[in-house]
Structures are given as structure tokens and as C-alpha cells.
């Protein structure tokens, strides 16, 4: 059974380790090892995660399988993409499951919780960036009603990755067609 919990600063070490492992599993084969290591050291540094957890504009959710953390999501108040100008929108900056738990409804449980939080806080839209070559993730987001509204770049060391920017209208959608 999957349980979703919002976590705070006391969980920074667990979250840094979980985030590092999930990102590495998802993208290490597509990136230069040195670039990947540098990105992991920067993005998943425990002190960086602790500061994010202390930020009232950031919400971290962790998915637990029994008592084991197996996935997480990060919601963040941020500047909105141009196509969402004038709307109250929140960014789904990260949503990952450990590789051995992909396909076991961890992502579904995390997305349901993210949408619930966004709607409870009266956001009109949720947006995210997803690597254009990550067909599995794009398909997952489309099932939830996300649509492509633009592009942006995501840089890992020397690698410049082209991402789609996708958004979900929370007034009309927010339930998966799974």
C-alpha cells in the first residue's frame, strides 16, 4: 500500500538521498557521468534540500511503500510560463519513483496528492517541464490532462536538454484517464 506524506526540514537527509537515487536511475544513461555527478551534488545536496524544505513556497511529498520511501514530488511557487500569464499556477518541479516501483501506482498517488494540494490552495493551473525524449513521462502527464504549451531548456553540465513545458487546467481537469 502506498502512503503519501508531506515532509518537512527534519526529513532533509532522506529526501536528498531519495532524490539523488531517483534522478540517477532515470537519467544517468543519457548524460555524461561527470556532468551527472556534478548535477546530483548540486541539486541533491542535503543542505540545499533542507533550505528548500524550510521555504514556505515549496512543498515536498514522499510516497511510502510500507515504511520505505519510494518516490517523491516537489511543488514550487515560481514564475509562470508566458502562456499562463495572469493565472494562479504552481510548478510541479519534480515527481519521481524509484525504478523498481515504476508501474506500481506511486506516480498516480503522488499526482493525486499534488492536484489535491493545488486545488485546495486555489491554483488555476499546474505546470511542469519534461524532457522531450521522455515518452513514458509525457504519456503519463497527458493521461492526467496536461498539454504542451511551450519549450524550455534544462542543463546538466555540458548537456543542453530540450524540455516541453506542459500545463494542467485545474478548473477543468485534474483526474486521470488511467
Tab-separated table of N, CA and C in Angstrom:
chain	number	residue	atom	x	y	z
A	1	UNK	N	0.833	-1.185	0.000
A	1	UNK	CA	0.000	0.000	0.000
A	1	UNK	C	0.877	1.247	0.000
A	2	UNK	N	0.455	2.240	-0.766
A	2	UNK	CA	1.205	3.486	-0.888
A	2	UNK	C	0.583	4.543	0.013
A	3	UNK	N	1.424	5.204	0.782
A	3	UNK	CA	1.005	6.316	1.630
A	3	UNK	C	1.783	7.551	1.196
A	4	UNK	N	1.094	8.676	1.085
A	4	UNK	CA	1.743	9.937	0.722
A	4	UNK	C	1.771	10.832	1.954
A	5	UNK	N	2.957	11.370	2.254
A	5	UNK	CA	3.103	12.269	3.401
A	5	UNK	C	3.856	13.524	2.977
A	6	UNK	N	3.382	14.666	3.468
A	6	UNK	CA	4.140	15.901	3.298
A	6	UNK	C	5.271	15.860	4.316
A	7	UNK	N	6.480	16.213	3.881
A	7	UNK	CA	7.632	16.154	4.774
A	7	UNK	C	8.223	17.545	4.974
A	8	UNK	N	8.885	17.710	6.108
A	8	UNK	CA	9.484	18.988	6.468
A	8	UNK	C	10.984	18.887	6.614
A	9	UNK	N	11.602	19.938	7.173
A	9	UNK	CA	13.057	20.015	7.270
A	9	UNK	C	13.724	18.829	7.973
A	10	UNK	N	13.042	18.183	8.894
A	10	UNK	CA	13.644	17.047	9.599
A	10	UNK	C	13.943	15.874	8.657
A	11	UNK	N	13.333	15.867	7.486
A	11	UNK	CA	13.487	14.757	6.542
A	11	UNK	C	14.499	15.049	5.433
A	12	UNK	N	15.306	16.094	5.603
A	12	UNK	CA	16.161	16.547	4.501
A	12	UNK	C	17.156	15.496	4.029
A	13	UNK	N	17.746	14.724	4.933
A	13	UNK	CA	18.741	13.733	4.517
A	13	UNK	C	18.099	12.604	3.722
A	14	UNK	N	16.962	12.105	4.197
A	14	UNK	CA	16.246	11.051	3.481
A	14	UNK	C	15.833	11.532	2.098
A	15	UNK	N	15.323	12.762	2.033
A	15	UNK	CA	14.844	13.298	0.765
A	15	UNK	C	16.001	13.539	-0.209
A	16	UNK	N	17.127	14.010	0.277
A	16	UNK	CA	18.296	14.213	-0.587
A	16	UNK	C	18.751	12.883	-1.180
A	17	UNK	N	18.793	11.848	-0.361
A	17	UNK	CA	19.206	10.524	-0.834
A	17	UNK	C	18.192	9.956	-1.831
A	18	UNK	N	16.909	10.070	-1.517
A	18	UNK	CA	15.852	9.577	-2.402
A	18	UNK	C	15.879	10.317	-3.740
A	19	UNK	N	15.990	11.638	-3.685
A	19	UNK	CA	16.016	12.434	-4.907
A	19	UNK	C	17.209	12.108	-5.780
A	20	UNK	N	18.364	11.996	-5.158
A	20	UNK	CA	19.593	11.657	-5.885
A	20	UNK	C	19.447	10.302	-6.581
A	21	UNK	N	18.965	9.311	-5.851
A	21	UNK	CA	18.850	7.962	-6.408
A	21	UNK	C	17.826	7.917	-7.539
A	22	UNK	N	16.684	8.542	-7.334
A	22	UNK	CA	15.628	8.508	-8.353
A	22	UNK	C	16.070	9.228	-9.629
A	23	UNK	N	16.720	10.387	-9.491
A	23	UNK	CA	17.170	11.127	-10.669
A	23	UNK	C	18.253	10.346	-11.407
A	24	UNK	N	19.186	9.775	-10.653
A	24	UNK	CA	20.256	8.985	-11.264
A	24	UNK	C	19.677	7.804	-12.041
A	25	UNK	N	18.750	7.083	-11.433
A	25	UNK	CA	18.140	5.935	-12.110
A	25	UNK	C	17.429	6.356	-13.395
A	26	UNK	N	16.793	7.507	-13.364
A	26	UNK	CA	16.014	7.957	-14.517
A	26	UNK	C	16.880	8.474	-15.665
A	27	UNK	N	18.007	9.117	-15.355
A	27	UNK	CA	18.710	9.847	-16.409
A	27	UNK	C	20.202	9.567	-16.561
A	28	UNK	N	20.796	8.728	-15.735
A	28	UNK	CA	22.254	8.548	-15.800
A	28	UNK	C	22.720	8.013	-17.148
A	29	UNK	N	21.957	7.135	-17.755
A	29	UNK	CA	22.405	6.551	-19.027
A	29	UNK	C	22.355	7.550	-20.181
A	30	UNK	N	21.695	8.683	-19.982
A	30	UNK	CA	21.544	9.680	-21.042
A	30	UNK	C	22.492	10.869	-20.876
A	31	UNK	N	23.325	10.852	-19.843
A	31	UNK	CA	24.180	12.003	-19.558
A	31	UNK	C	25.613	11.573	-19.287
A	32	UNK	N	26.542	12.480	-19.535
A	32	UNK	CA	27.942	12.265	-19.229
A	32	UNK	C	28.081	12.017	-17.721
A	33	UNK	N	28.842	10.998	-17.315
A	33	UNK	CA	28.959	10.682	-15.883
A	33	UNK	C	29.442	11.851	-15.019
A	34	UNK	N	30.408	12.624	-15.509
A	34	UNK	CA	30.903	13.764	-14.727
A	34	UNK	C	29.837	14.843	-14.597
A	35	UNK	N	29.115	15.096	-15.690
A	35	UNK	CA	28.033	16.081	-15.650
A	35	UNK	C	26.928	15.626	-14.700
A	36	UNK	N	26.616	14.341	-14.748
A	36	UNK	CA	25.574	13.797	-13.870
A	36	UNK	C	25.990	13.945	-12.413
A	37	UNK	N	27.224	13.597	-12.104
A	37	UNK	CA	27.695	13.689	-10.720
A	37	UNK	C	27.651	15.125	-10.220
A	38	UNK	N	28.089	16.058	-11.059
A	38	UNK	CA	28.074	17.474	-10.665
A	38	UNK	C	26.642	17.945	-10.415
A	39	UNK	N	25.705	17.528	-11.271
A	39	UNK	CA	24.311	17.926	-11.090
A	39	UNK	C	23.741	17.328	-9.803
A	40	UNK	N	23.995	16.048	-9.569
A	40	UNK	CA	23.493	15.398	-8.351
A	40	UNK	C	24.044	16.083	-7.105
A	41	UNK	N	25.342	16.418	-7.131
A	41	UNK	CA	25.964	17.072	-5.981
A	41	UNK	C	25.360	18.444	-5.713
A	42	UNK	N	24.964	19.132	-6.760
A	42	UNK	CA	24.369	20.458	-6.611
A	42	UNK	C	22.885	20.371	-6.233
A	43	UNK	N	22.116	19.642	-7.030
A	43	UNK	CA	20.658	19.624	-6.866
A	43	UNK	C	20.203	18.847	-5.634
A	44	UNK	N	20.953	17.836	-5.245
A	44	UNK	CA	20.519	16.978	-4.140
A	44	UNK	C	21.465	17.037	-2.945
A	45	UNK	N	22.168	18.145	-2.830
A	45	UNK	CA	22.988	18.399	-1.661
A	45	UNK	C	22.049	18.481	-0.455
A	46	UNK	N	22.329	17.759	0.627
A	46	UNK	CA	21.416	17.784	1.776
A	46	UNK	C	21.098	19.185	2.296
A	47	UNK	N	22.080	20.075	2.330
A	47	UNK	CA	21.811	21.434	2.823
A	47	UNK	C	20.898	22.206	1.873
A	48	UNK	N	21.049	21.969	0.571
A	48	UNK	CA	20.159	22.594	-0.414
A	48	UNK	C	18.730	22.117	-0.198
A	49	UNK	N	18.573	20.817	-0.008
A	49	UNK	CA	17.235	20.247	0.216
A	49	UNK	C	16.651	20.795	1.515
A	50	UNK	N	17.475	20.905	2.550
A	50	UNK	CA	16.989	21.437	3.830
A	50	UNK	C	16.465	22.863	3.662
A	51	UNK	N	17.200	23.697	2.931
A	51	UNK	CA	16.752	25.078	2.689
A	51	UNK	C	15.437	25.098	1.917
A	52	UNK	N	15.302	24.215	0.939
A	52	UNK	CA	14.054	24.139	0.178
A	52	UNK	C	12.896	23.734	1.087
A	53	UNK	N	13.144	22.798	1.972
A	53	UNK	CA	12.101	22.338	2.891
A	53	UNK	C	11.682	23.430	3.873
A	54	UNK	N	12.566	24.377	4.131
A	54	UNK	CA	12.253	25.497	5.026
A	54	UNK	C	11.526	26.630	4.301
A	55	UNK	N	11.481	26.571	2.982
A	55	UNK	CA	10.846	27.607	2.158
A	55	UNK	C	9.330	27.389	2.147
A	56	UNK	N	8.537	28.365	2.588
A	56	UNK	CA	7.079	28.191	2.603
A	56	UNK	C	6.463	28.072	1.208
A	57	UNK	N	7.222	28.411	0.160
A	57	UNK	CA	6.723	28.290	-1.206
A	57	UNK	C	7.000	26.941	-1.842
A	58	UNK	N	7.577	26.023	-1.061
A	58	UNK	CA	7.925	24.690	-1.564
A	58	UNK	C	7.217	23.639	-0.719
A	59	UNK	N	6.646	22.653	-1.394
A	59	UNK	CA	6.024	21.512	-0.715
A	59	UNK	C	6.637	20.233	-1.266
A	60	UNK	N	7.153	19.405	-0.380
A	60	UNK	CA	7.665	18.092	-0.759
A	60	UNK	C	6.718	17.022	-0.228
A	61	UNK	N	6.381	16.083	-1.095
A	61	UNK	CA	5.580	14.925	-0.723
A	61	UNK	C	6.424	13.682	-0.952
A	62	UNK	N	6.333	12.729	-0.044
A	62	UNK	CA	7.062	11.471	-0.193
A	62	UNK	C	6.059	10.333	-0.230
A	63	UNK	N	6.284	9.422	-1.177
A	63	UNK	CA	5.474	8.211	-1.288
A	63	UNK	C	6.188	7.095	-0.536
A	64	UNK	N	5.448	6.461	0.345
A	64	UNK	CA	5.990	5.342	1.120
A	64	UNK	C	5.296	4.053	0.705
A	65	UNK	N	6.088	3.019	0.503
A	65	UNK	CA	5.597	1.665	0.271
A	65	UNK	C	5.902	0.943	1.577
A	66	UNK	N	4.857	0.675	2.344
A	66	UNK	CA	5.020	0.250	3.732
A	66	UNK	C	5.750	1.396	4.434
A	67	UNK	N	6.949	1.183	4.965
A	67	UNK	CA	7.689	2.277	5.608
A	67	UNK	C	8.859	2.770	4.767
A	68	UNK	N	8.971	2.282	3.551
A	68	UNK	CA	10.101	2.599	2.685
A	68	UNK	C	9.778	3.768	1.754
A	69	UNK	N	10.584	4.853	1.772
A	69	UNK	CA	10.347	5.948	0.826
A	69	UNK	C	10.721	5.498	-0.585
A	70	UNK	N	9.754	5.577	-1.516
A	70	UNK	CA	9.964	5.038	-2.863
A	70	UNK	C	9.723	6.057	-3.975
A	71	UNK	N	9.306	7.261	-3.619
A	71	UNK	CA	9.066	8.287	-4.625
A	71	UNK	C	8.789	9.608	-3.944
A	72	UNK	N	8.814	10.674	-4.737
A	72	UNK	CA	8.554	11.988	-4.152
A	72	UNK	C	8.086	12.953	-5.231
A	73	UNK	N	7.511	14.044	-4.776
A	73	UNK	CA	7.111	15.140	-5.660
A	73	UNK	C	7.460	16.452	-4.978
A	74	UNK	N	7.741	17.449	-5.802
A	74	UNK	CA	8.058	18.784	-5.298
A	74	UNK	C	7.177	19.798	-6.015
A	75	UNK	N	6.363	20.495	-5.250
A	75	UNK	CA	5.558	21.605	-5.757
A	75	UNK	C	6.247	22.894	-5.352
A	76	UNK	N	6.255	23.867	-6.271
A	76	UNK	CA	7.002	25.099	-6.002
A	76	UNK	C	6.266	26.304	-6.573
A	77	UNK	N	6.122	27.322	-5.740
A	77	UNK	CA	5.623	28.603	-6.231
A	77	UNK	C	6.768	29.240	-7.001
A	78	UNK	N	6.518	29.590	-8.260
A	78	UNK	CA	7.585	30.139	-9.100
A	78	UNK	C	6.977	31.021	-10.178
A	79	UNK	N	7.854	31.641	-10.955
A	79	UNK	CA	7.373	32.398	-12.102
A	79	UNK	C	6.644	31.436	-13.031
A	80	UNK	N	5.566	31.914	-13.630
A	80	UNK	CA	4.781	31.039	-14.503
A	80	UNK	C	5.212	31.223	-15.954
A	81	UNK	N	5.055	30.179	-16.768
A	81	UNK	CA	5.353	30.322	-18.197
A	81	UNK	C	4.462	31.396	-18.826
A	82	UNK	N	4.965	31.982	-19.895
A	82	UNK	CA	4.263	33.076	-20.569
A	82	UNK	C	2.818	32.716	-20.916
A	83	UNK	N	2.582	31.495	-21.360
A	83	UNK	CA	1.224	31.092	-21.763
A	83	UNK	C	0.257	31.017	-20.585
A	84	UNK	N	0.779	31.041	-19.362
A	84	UNK	CA	-0.079	31.001	-18.174
A	84	UNK	C	-0.133	32.355	-17.474
A	85	UNK	N	0.401	33.385	-18.122
A	85	UNK	CA	0.407	34.725	-17.525
A	85	UNK	C	-1.006	35.122	-17.119
A	86	UNK	N	-1.121	35.671	-15.917
A	86	UNK	CA	-2.421	36.091	-15.404
A	86	UNK	C	-3.170	35.005	-14.657
A	87	UNK	N	-2.638	33.780	-14.679
A	87	UNK	CA	-3.278	32.679	-13.952
A	87	UNK	C	-2.487	32.381	-12.682
A	88	UNK	N	-3.189	31.902	-11.701
A	88	UNK	CA	-2.549	31.420	-10.487
A	88	UNK	C	-2.100	29.987	-10.772
A	89	UNK	N	-0.782	29.787	-10.879
A	89	UNK	CA	-0.260	28.475	-11.263
A	89	UNK	C	0.872	28.066	-10.337
A	90	UNK	N	0.978	26.770	-10.114
A	90	UNK	CA	2.054	26.211	-9.302
A	90	UNK	C	2.856	25.250	-10.166
A	91	UNK	N	4.153	25.201	-9.912
A	91	UNK	CA	5.033	24.323	-10.673
A	91	UNK	C	5.169	22.968	-9.985
A	92	UNK	N	4.983	21.913	-10.752
A	92	UNK	CA	5.331	20.568	-10.310
A	92	UNK	C	6.768	20.372	-10.794
A	93	UNK	N	7.713	20.723	-9.924
A	93	UNK	CA	9.115	20.756	-10.340
A	93	UNK	C	9.728	19.365	-10.437
A	94	UNK	N	9.286	18.457	-9.588
A	94	UNK	CA	9.826	17.095	-9.621
A	94	UNK	C	8.736	16.108	-9.220
A	95	UNK	N	8.719	14.981	-9.905
A	95	UNK	CA	7.887	13.849	-9.498
A	95	UNK	C	8.598	12.594	-10.001
A	96	UNK	N	9.052	11.774	-9.071
A	96	UNK	CA	9.851	10.599	-9.402
A	96	UNK	C	9.493	9.426	-8.497
A	97	UNK	N	9.634	8.231	-9.055
A	97	UNK	CA	9.560	6.991	-8.280
A	97	UNK	C	10.863	6.241	-8.516
A	98	UNK	N	11.319	5.532	-7.502
A	98	UNK	CA	12.478	4.672	-7.706
A	98	UNK	C	12.138	3.652	-8.785
A	99	UNK	N	13.141	3.273	-9.573
A	99	UNK	CA	12.920	2.433	-10.749
A	99	UNK	C	12.142	1.154	-10.433
A	100	UNK	N	12.450	0.500	-9.331
A	100	UNK	CA	11.770	-0.762	-9.018
A	100	UNK	C	10.299	-0.568	-8.657
A	101	UNK	N	9.868	0.687	-8.475
A	101	UNK	CA	8.477	0.965	-8.136
A	101	UNK	C	7.716	1.656	-9.266
A	102	UNK	N	8.380	1.866	-10.400
A	102	UNK	CA	7.690	2.415	-11.570
A	102	UNK	C	6.664	1.383	-12.029
A	103	UNK	N	5.454	1.845	-12.306
A	103	UNK	CA	4.380	0.947	-12.724
A	103	UNK	C	3.578	0.382	-11.570
A	104	UNK	N	3.882	0.831	-10.342
A	104	UNK	CA	3.169	0.323	-9.162
A	104	UNK	C	2.286	1.392	-8.531
A	105	UNK	N	1.864	2.370	-9.342
A	105	UNK	CA	0.912	3.421	-8.943
A	105	UNK	C	1.489	4.456	-7.979
A	106	UNK	N	2.815	4.497	-7.842
A	106	UNK	CA	3.441	5.514	-6.998
A	106	UNK	C	3.227	6.894	-7.616
A	107	UNK	N	3.478	7.003	-8.914
A	107	UNK	CA	3.272	8.273	-9.609
A	107	UNK	C	1.830	8.732	-9.545
A	108	UNK	N	0.908	7.807	-9.687
A	108	UNK	CA	-0.523	8.128	-9.613
A	108	UNK	C	-0.867	8.705	-8.242
A	109	UNK	N	-0.388	8.055	-7.190
A	109	UNK	CA	-0.678	8.527	-5.831
A	109	UNK	C	-0.061	9.906	-5.584
A	110	UNK	N	1.154	10.112	-6.069
A	110	UNK	CA	1.798	11.417	-5.910
A	110	UNK	C	1.060	12.497	-6.692
A	111	UNK	N	0.668	12.187	-7.936
A	111	UNK	CA	-0.036	13.181	-8.751
A	111	UNK	C	-1.383	13.535	-8.133
A	112	UNK	N	-2.105	12.547	-7.634
A	112	UNK	CA	-3.388	12.833	-6.971
A	112	UNK	C	-3.184	13.792	-5.800
A	113	UNK	N	-2.143	13.552	-5.018
A	113	UNK	CA	-1.867	14.415	-3.866
A	113	UNK	C	-1.467	15.821	-4.315
A	114	UNK	N	-0.665	15.922	-5.357
A	114	UNK	CA	-0.255	17.242	-5.870
A	114	UNK	C	-1.458	18.031	-6.373
A	115	UNK	N	-2.327	17.381	-7.107
A	115	UNK	CA	-3.519	18.056	-7.633
A	115	UNK	C	-4.428	18.487	-6.490
A	116	UNK	N	-4.576	17.627	-5.506
A	116	UNK	CA	-5.411	17.964	-4.348
A	116	UNK	C	-4.866	19.207	-3.630
A	117	UNK	N	-3.563	19.249	-3.420
A	117	UNK	CA	-2.939	20.405	-2.763
A	117	UNK	C	-3.119	21.663	-3.608
A	118	UNK	N	-2.884	21.550	-4.901
A	118	UNK	CA	-3.015	22.714	-5.788
A	118	UNK	C	-4.445	23.247	-5.779
A	119	UNK	N	-5.420	22.351	-5.844
A	119	UNK	CA	-6.820	22.783	-5.836
A	119	UNK	C	-7.206	23.370	-4.482
A	120	UNK	N	-6.748	22.763	-3.404
A	120	UNK	CA	-7.042	23.262	-2.059
A	120	UNK	C	-6.507	24.679	-1.874
A	121	UNK	N	-5.393	24.970	-2.530
A	121	UNK	CA	-4.783	26.298	-2.438
A	121	UNK	C	-5.238	27.230	-3.565
A	122	UNK	N	-6.307	26.846	-4.238
A	122	UNK	CA	-6.966	27.674	-5.260
A	122	UNK	C	-6.098	28.023	-6.462
A	123	UNK	N	-5.172	27.152	-6.809
A	123	UNK	CA	-4.422	27.360	-8.047
A	123	UNK	C	-5.316	27.002	-9.226
A	124	UNK	N	-5.173	27.763	-10.305
A	124	UNK	CA	-5.945	27.512	-11.518
A	124	UNK	C	-5.246	26.527	-12.447
A	125	UNK	N	-3.917	26.429	-12.311
A	125	UNK	CA	-3.144	25.577	-13.212
A	125	UNK	C	-1.925	25.019	-12.496
A	126	UNK	N	-1.449	23.908	-13.029
A	126	UNK	CA	-0.193	23.311	-12.591
A	126	UNK	C	0.659	23.163	-13.851
A	127	UNK	N	1.950	23.448	-13.734
A	127	UNK	CA	2.810	23.311	-14.907
A	127	UNK	C	4.091	22.582	-14.539
A	128	UNK	N	4.761	22.066	-15.564
A	128	UNK	CA	5.988	21.300	-15.366
A	128	UNK	C	6.821	21.334	-16.635
A	129	UNK	N	8.079	20.941	-16.494
A	129	UNK	CA	8.962	20.720	-17.628
A	129	UNK	C	9.284	19.241	-17.704
A	130	UNK	N	9.316	18.700	-18.916
A	130	UNK	CA	9.624	17.281	-19.102
A	130	UNK	C	10.501	17.131	-20.345
A	131	UNK	N	11.542	16.344	-20.223
A	131	UNK	CA	12.464	16.102	-21.323
A	131	UNK	C	11.685	15.573	-22.519
A	132	UNK	N	11.925	16.172	-23.678
A	132	UNK	CA	11.163	15.819	-24.872
A	132	UNK	C	11.336	14.361	-25.285
A	133	UNK	N	12.410	13.713	-24.859
A	133	UNK	CA	12.635	12.312	-25.216
A	133	UNK	C	12.083	11.337	-24.168
A	134	UNK	N	11.501	11.853	-23.107
A	134	UNK	CA	10.969	11.005	-22.041
A	134	UNK	C	9.502	10.674	-22.342
A	135	UNK	N	9.313	9.768	-23.290
A	135	UNK	CA	7.973	9.447	-23.774
A	135	UNK	C	7.072	8.869	-22.683
A	136	UNK	N	7.641	8.083	-21.802
A	136	UNK	CA	6.832	7.494	-20.727
A	136	UNK	C	6.241	8.583	-19.833
A	137	UNK	N	7.066	9.553	-19.449
A	137	UNK	CA	6.582	10.644	-18.595
A	137	UNK	C	5.568	11.510	-19.332
A	138	UNK	N	5.843	11.821	-20.588
A	138	UNK	CA	4.912	12.642	-21.370
A	138	UNK	C	3.558	11.958	-21.459
A	139	UNK	N	3.557	10.673	-21.712
A	139	UNK	CA	2.304	9.909	-21.779
A	139	UNK	C	1.568	9.945	-20.438
A	140	UNK	N	2.306	9.791	-19.351
A	140	UNK	CA	1.725	9.852	-18.009
A	140	UNK	C	1.045	11.194	-17.785
A	141	UNK	N	1.737	12.283	-18.120
A	141	UNK	CA	1.165	13.617	-17.911
A	141	UNK	C	-0.059	13.845	-18.788
A	142	UNK	N	-0.004	13.380	-20.018
A	142	UNK	CA	-1.156	13.550	-20.913
A	142	UNK	C	-2.383	12.819	-20.374
A	143	UNK	N	-2.182	11.675	-19.746
A	143	UNK	CA	-3.316	10.938	-19.163
A	143	UNK	C	-4.001	11.736	-18.063
A	144	UNK	N	-3.258	12.624	-17.451
A	144	UNK	CA	-3.815	13.471	-16.399
A	144	UNK	C	-4.448	14.734	-16.959
A	145	UNK	N	-4.280	14.967	-18.249
A	145	UNK	CA	-4.862	16.148	-18.869
A	145	UNK	C	-3.880	17.271	-19.141
A	146	UNK	N	-2.592	17.054	-18.886
A	146	UNK	CA	-1.585	18.065	-19.202
A	146	UNK	C	-1.464	18.210	-20.715
A	147	UNK	N	-1.229	19.433	-21.166
A	147	UNK	CA	-0.997	19.703	-22.583
A	147	UNK	C	0.311	20.474	-22.737
A	148	UNK	N	0.944	20.335	-23.893
A	148	UNK	CA	2.179	21.060	-24.183
A	148	UNK	C	1.829	22.508	-24.496
A	149	UNK	N	2.503	23.437	-23.798
A	149	UNK	CA	2.252	24.864	-24.039
A	149	UNK	C	3.515	25.608	-24.459
A	150	UNK	N	4.647	24.910	-24.519
A	150	UNK	CA	5.881	25.572	-24.907
A	150	UNK	C	7.079	24.667	-24.706
A	151	UNK	N	8.259	25.277	-24.766
A	151	UNK	CA	9.506	24.545	-24.564
A	151	UNK	C	10.436	25.376	-23.683
A	152	UNK	N	11.422	24.691	-23.111
A	152	UNK	CA	12.467	25.358	-22.341
A	152	UNK	C	13.683	24.450	-22.343
A	153	UNK	N	14.789	24.947	-21.866
A	153	UNK	CA	15.994	24.139	-21.800
A	153	UNK	C	16.299	23.764	-20.354
A	154	UNK	N	16.844	22.561	-20.194
A	154	UNK	CA	17.273	22.052	-18.897
A	154	UNK	C	18.721	21.633	-19.080
A	155	UNK	N	19.612	22.191	-18.286
A	155	UNK	CA	21.042	21.975	-18.497
A	155	UNK	C	21.622	21.102	-17.390
A	156	UNK	N	22.339	20.065	-17.827
A	156	UNK	CA	23.099	19.208	-16.917
A	156	UNK	C	24.532	19.234	-17.426
A	157	UNK	N	25.375	20.028	-16.781
A	157	UNK	CA	26.765	20.161	-17.222
A	157	UNK	C	26.845	20.736	-18.621
A	158	UNK	N	27.452	19.966	-19.539
A	158	UNK	CA	27.583	20.401	-20.933
A	158	UNK	C	26.356	20.030	-21.760
A	159	UNK	N	25.482	19.205	-21.203
A	159	UNK	CA	24.309	18.738	-21.946
A	159	UNK	C	23.163	19.725	-21.821
A	160	UNK	N	22.690	20.189	-22.963
A	160	UNK	CA	21.519	21.060	-23.005
A	160	UNK	C	20.358	20.204	-23.499
A	161	UNK	N	19.387	20.005	-22.631
A	161	UNK	CA	18.236	19.163	-22.952
A	161	UNK	C	17.035	20.037	-23.272
A	162	UNK	N	16.323	19.666	-24.318
A	162	UNK	CA	15.105	20.378	-24.680
A	162	UNK	C	13.927	19.744	-23.955
A	163	UNK	N	13.220	20.561	-23.197
A	163	UNK	CA	12.053	20.109	-22.439
A	163	UNK	C	10.784	20.707	-23.021
A	164	UNK	N	9.706	19.951	-22.920
A	164	UNK	CA	8.386	20.515	-23.151
A	164	UNK	C	7.943	21.177	-21.856
A	165	UNK	N	7.221	22.264	-21.963
A	165	UNK	CA	6.510	22.841	-20.832
A	165	UNK	C	5.071	22.392	-21.009
A	166	UNK	N	4.540	21.741	-19.977
A	166	UNK	CA	3.168	21.231	-20.037
A	166	UNK	C	2.362	21.856	-18.905
A	167	UNK	N	1.073	22.027	-19.141
A	167	UNK	CA	0.226	22.586	-18.085
A	167	UNK	C	-1.077	21.818	-17.982
A	168	UNK	N	-1.646	21.898	-16.804
A	168	UNK	CA	-2.919	21.268	-16.483
A	168	UNK	C	-3.859	22.346	-15.980
A	169	UNK	N	-5.007	22.479	-16.615
A	169	UNK	CA	-6.035	23.416	-16.171
A	169	UNK	C	-6.779	22.753	-15.016
A	170	UNK	N	-6.571	23.234	-13.814
A	170	UNK	CA	-7.164	22.604	-12.632
A	170	UNK	C	-8.656	22.877	-12.503
A	171	UNK	N	-9.169	23.833	-13.264
A	171	UNK	CA	-10.607	24.097	-13.241
A	171	UNK	C	-11.378	23.108	-14.100
A	172	UNK	N	-10.700	22.482	-15.067
A	172	UNK	CA	-11.378	21.568	-15.979
A	172	UNK	C	-10.911	20.134	-15.837
A	173	UNK	N	-9.654	19.960	-15.463
A	173	UNK	CA	-9.072	18.628	-15.452
A	173	UNK	C	-8.677	18.226	-14.040
A	174	UNK	N	-7.678	17.409	-13.980
A	174	UNK	CA	-7.152	17.012	-12.691
A	174	UNK	C	-7.594	15.629	-12.262
A	175	UNK	N	-8.173	14.893	-13.189
A	175	UNK	CA	-8.466	13.496	-12.907
A	175	UNK	C	-7.906	12.677	-14.053
A	176	UNK	N	-7.229	11.626	-13.729
A	176	UNK	CA	-6.566	10.822	-14.747
A	176	UNK	C	-7.546	9.951	-15.500
A	177	UNK	N	-7.176	9.687	-16.735
A	177	UNK	CA	-7.916	8.736	-17.552
A	177	UNK	C	-7.115	7.438	-17.543
A	178	UNK	N	-6.839	6.916	-16.370
A	178	UNK	CA	-5.996	5.718	-16.248
A	178	UNK	C	-6.840	4.463	-16.215
